[in-house]
XYZ file of C-alpha atoms in Angstrom:
155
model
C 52.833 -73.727 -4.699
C 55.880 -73.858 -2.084
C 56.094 -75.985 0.060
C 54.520 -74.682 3.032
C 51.565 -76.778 3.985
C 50.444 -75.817 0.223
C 50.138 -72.362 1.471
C 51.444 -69.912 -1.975
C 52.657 -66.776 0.464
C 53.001 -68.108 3.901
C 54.307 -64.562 4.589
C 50.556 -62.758 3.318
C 48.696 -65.650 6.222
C 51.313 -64.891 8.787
C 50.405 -60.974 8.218
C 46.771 -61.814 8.444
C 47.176 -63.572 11.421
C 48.874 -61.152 13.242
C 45.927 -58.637 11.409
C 43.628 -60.537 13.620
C 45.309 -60.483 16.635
C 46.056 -57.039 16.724
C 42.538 -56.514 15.590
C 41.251 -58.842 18.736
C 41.357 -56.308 21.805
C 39.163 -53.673 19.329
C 36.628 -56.760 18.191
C 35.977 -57.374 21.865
C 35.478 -53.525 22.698
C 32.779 -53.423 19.701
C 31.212 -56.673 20.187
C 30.665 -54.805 24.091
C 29.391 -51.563 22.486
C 26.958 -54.244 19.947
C 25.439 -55.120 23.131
C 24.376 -52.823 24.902
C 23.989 -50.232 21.909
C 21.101 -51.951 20.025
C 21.270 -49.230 16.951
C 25.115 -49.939 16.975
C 24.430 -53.334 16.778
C 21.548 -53.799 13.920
C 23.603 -51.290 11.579
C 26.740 -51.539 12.177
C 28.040 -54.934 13.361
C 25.015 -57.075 12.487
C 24.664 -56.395 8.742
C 28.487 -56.671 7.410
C 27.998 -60.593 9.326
C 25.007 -61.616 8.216
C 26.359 -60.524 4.501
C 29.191 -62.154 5.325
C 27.840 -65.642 6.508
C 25.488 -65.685 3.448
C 27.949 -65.551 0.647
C 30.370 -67.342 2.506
C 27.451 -70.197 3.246
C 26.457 -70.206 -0.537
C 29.968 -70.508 -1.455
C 30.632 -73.339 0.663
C 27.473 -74.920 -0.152
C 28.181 -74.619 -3.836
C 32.613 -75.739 -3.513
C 31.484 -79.127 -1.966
C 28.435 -79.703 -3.870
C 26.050 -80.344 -1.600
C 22.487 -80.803 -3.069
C 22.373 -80.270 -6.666
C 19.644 -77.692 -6.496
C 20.370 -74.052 -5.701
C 20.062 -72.469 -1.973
C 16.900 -70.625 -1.278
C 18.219 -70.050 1.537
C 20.896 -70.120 3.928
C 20.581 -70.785 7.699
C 20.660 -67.838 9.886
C 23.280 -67.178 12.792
C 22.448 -66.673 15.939
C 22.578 -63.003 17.718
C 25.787 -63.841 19.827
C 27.877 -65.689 16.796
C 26.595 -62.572 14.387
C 27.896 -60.172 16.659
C 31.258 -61.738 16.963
C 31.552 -62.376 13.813
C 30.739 -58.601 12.886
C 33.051 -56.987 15.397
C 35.588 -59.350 13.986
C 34.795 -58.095 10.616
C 34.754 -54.607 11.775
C 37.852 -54.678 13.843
C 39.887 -56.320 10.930
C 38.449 -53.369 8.706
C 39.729 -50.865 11.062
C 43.499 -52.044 11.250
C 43.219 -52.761 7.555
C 41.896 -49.221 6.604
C 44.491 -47.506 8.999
C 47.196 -49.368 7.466
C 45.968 -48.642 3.981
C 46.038 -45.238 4.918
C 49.365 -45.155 6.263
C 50.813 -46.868 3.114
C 49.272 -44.324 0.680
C 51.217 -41.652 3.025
C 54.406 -43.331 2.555
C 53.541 -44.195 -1.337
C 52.659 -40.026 -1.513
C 55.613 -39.255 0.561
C 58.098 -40.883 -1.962
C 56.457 -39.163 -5.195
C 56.566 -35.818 -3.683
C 60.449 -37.168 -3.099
C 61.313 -38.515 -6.227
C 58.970 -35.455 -8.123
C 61.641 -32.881 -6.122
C 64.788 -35.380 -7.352
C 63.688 -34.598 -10.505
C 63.045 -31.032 -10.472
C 66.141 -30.622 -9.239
C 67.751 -33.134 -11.958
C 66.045 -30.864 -14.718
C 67.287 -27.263 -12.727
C 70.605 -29.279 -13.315
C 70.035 -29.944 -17.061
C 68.725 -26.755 -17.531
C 72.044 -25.273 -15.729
C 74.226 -27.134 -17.866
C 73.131 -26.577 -21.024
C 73.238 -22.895 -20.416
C 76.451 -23.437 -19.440
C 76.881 -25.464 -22.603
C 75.728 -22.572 -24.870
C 77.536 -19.766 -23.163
C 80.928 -21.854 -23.831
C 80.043 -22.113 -27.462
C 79.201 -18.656 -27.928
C 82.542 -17.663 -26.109
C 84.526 -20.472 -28.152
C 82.251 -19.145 -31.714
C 83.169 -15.192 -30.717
C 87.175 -16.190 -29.851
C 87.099 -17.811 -33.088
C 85.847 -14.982 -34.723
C 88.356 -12.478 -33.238
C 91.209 -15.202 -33.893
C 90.075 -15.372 -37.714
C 90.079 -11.372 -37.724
C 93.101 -11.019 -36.228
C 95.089 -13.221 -38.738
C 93.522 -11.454 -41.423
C 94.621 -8.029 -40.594
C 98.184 -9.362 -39.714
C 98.297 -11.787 -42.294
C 97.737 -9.169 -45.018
């Protein structure tokens, strides 16, 4: 751990936090649409909060020990809180699937890049050793005429 509030990568919070305020203005916009679209809001922004509040209740529950017997069942949120916290949950998947998506691109974009550096790299090779083999071919033949030649003058 650094020592940064006992934070281990101040750097990954700092990007989440500025994941949820970017992610804010679009939150608001669904938690609108949630409202007044009642099919948006009992299967889209309703069910990834309630899931969410569950295991995160349980969890909770079970990290400070509270009651020694298991949770039948955790307290339900209210319609307003669920719907914020879905569109928050929502929102924060958009930016985070749009920036996955951009980072595969660039991860894609620099195979196809390196893949093409080393084409070329093996045209290269593949130049050069013809190269390679034409000069010893040359160099085997002009020893061949050179070995000729001093035998018919050397006799």
């Amino acid at each position: 751990m650094s020592g940064h509030g006992g934070q281990p990568f101040p750097l990954s919070k700092l990007a989440f936090m500025y994941v949820k305020k970017v992610a804010q203005p679009i939150a608001s916009r669904i938690a609108r649409k949630a409202e007044k679209d009642n099919w948006f809001k009992t299967y889209i922004c309703l069910p990834p909060a309630n899931l969410y509040h569950f295991y995160e209740a349980k969890i909770k529950f079970k990290v400070m020990n509270i009651g020694r017997t298991r949770i039948s069942k955790v307290p339900k949120l209210n319609e307003k809180a669920a719907i914020e916290l879905g569109s928050n949950l929502c929102a924060e998947f958009i930016i985070m699937s749009v920036a996955s998506i951009l980072a595969l691109h660039e991860v894609r974009e620099n195979i196809e890049s390196l893949n093409r550096i080393i084409q070329t790299q093996n045209q290269d090779i593949e130049t050069l050793s013809n190269l390679i083999y034409r000069y010893r071919n040359q160099y085997s033949h002009a020893g061949d005429i050179e070995e000729d030649s001093t035998r018919t003058h050397g006799s």
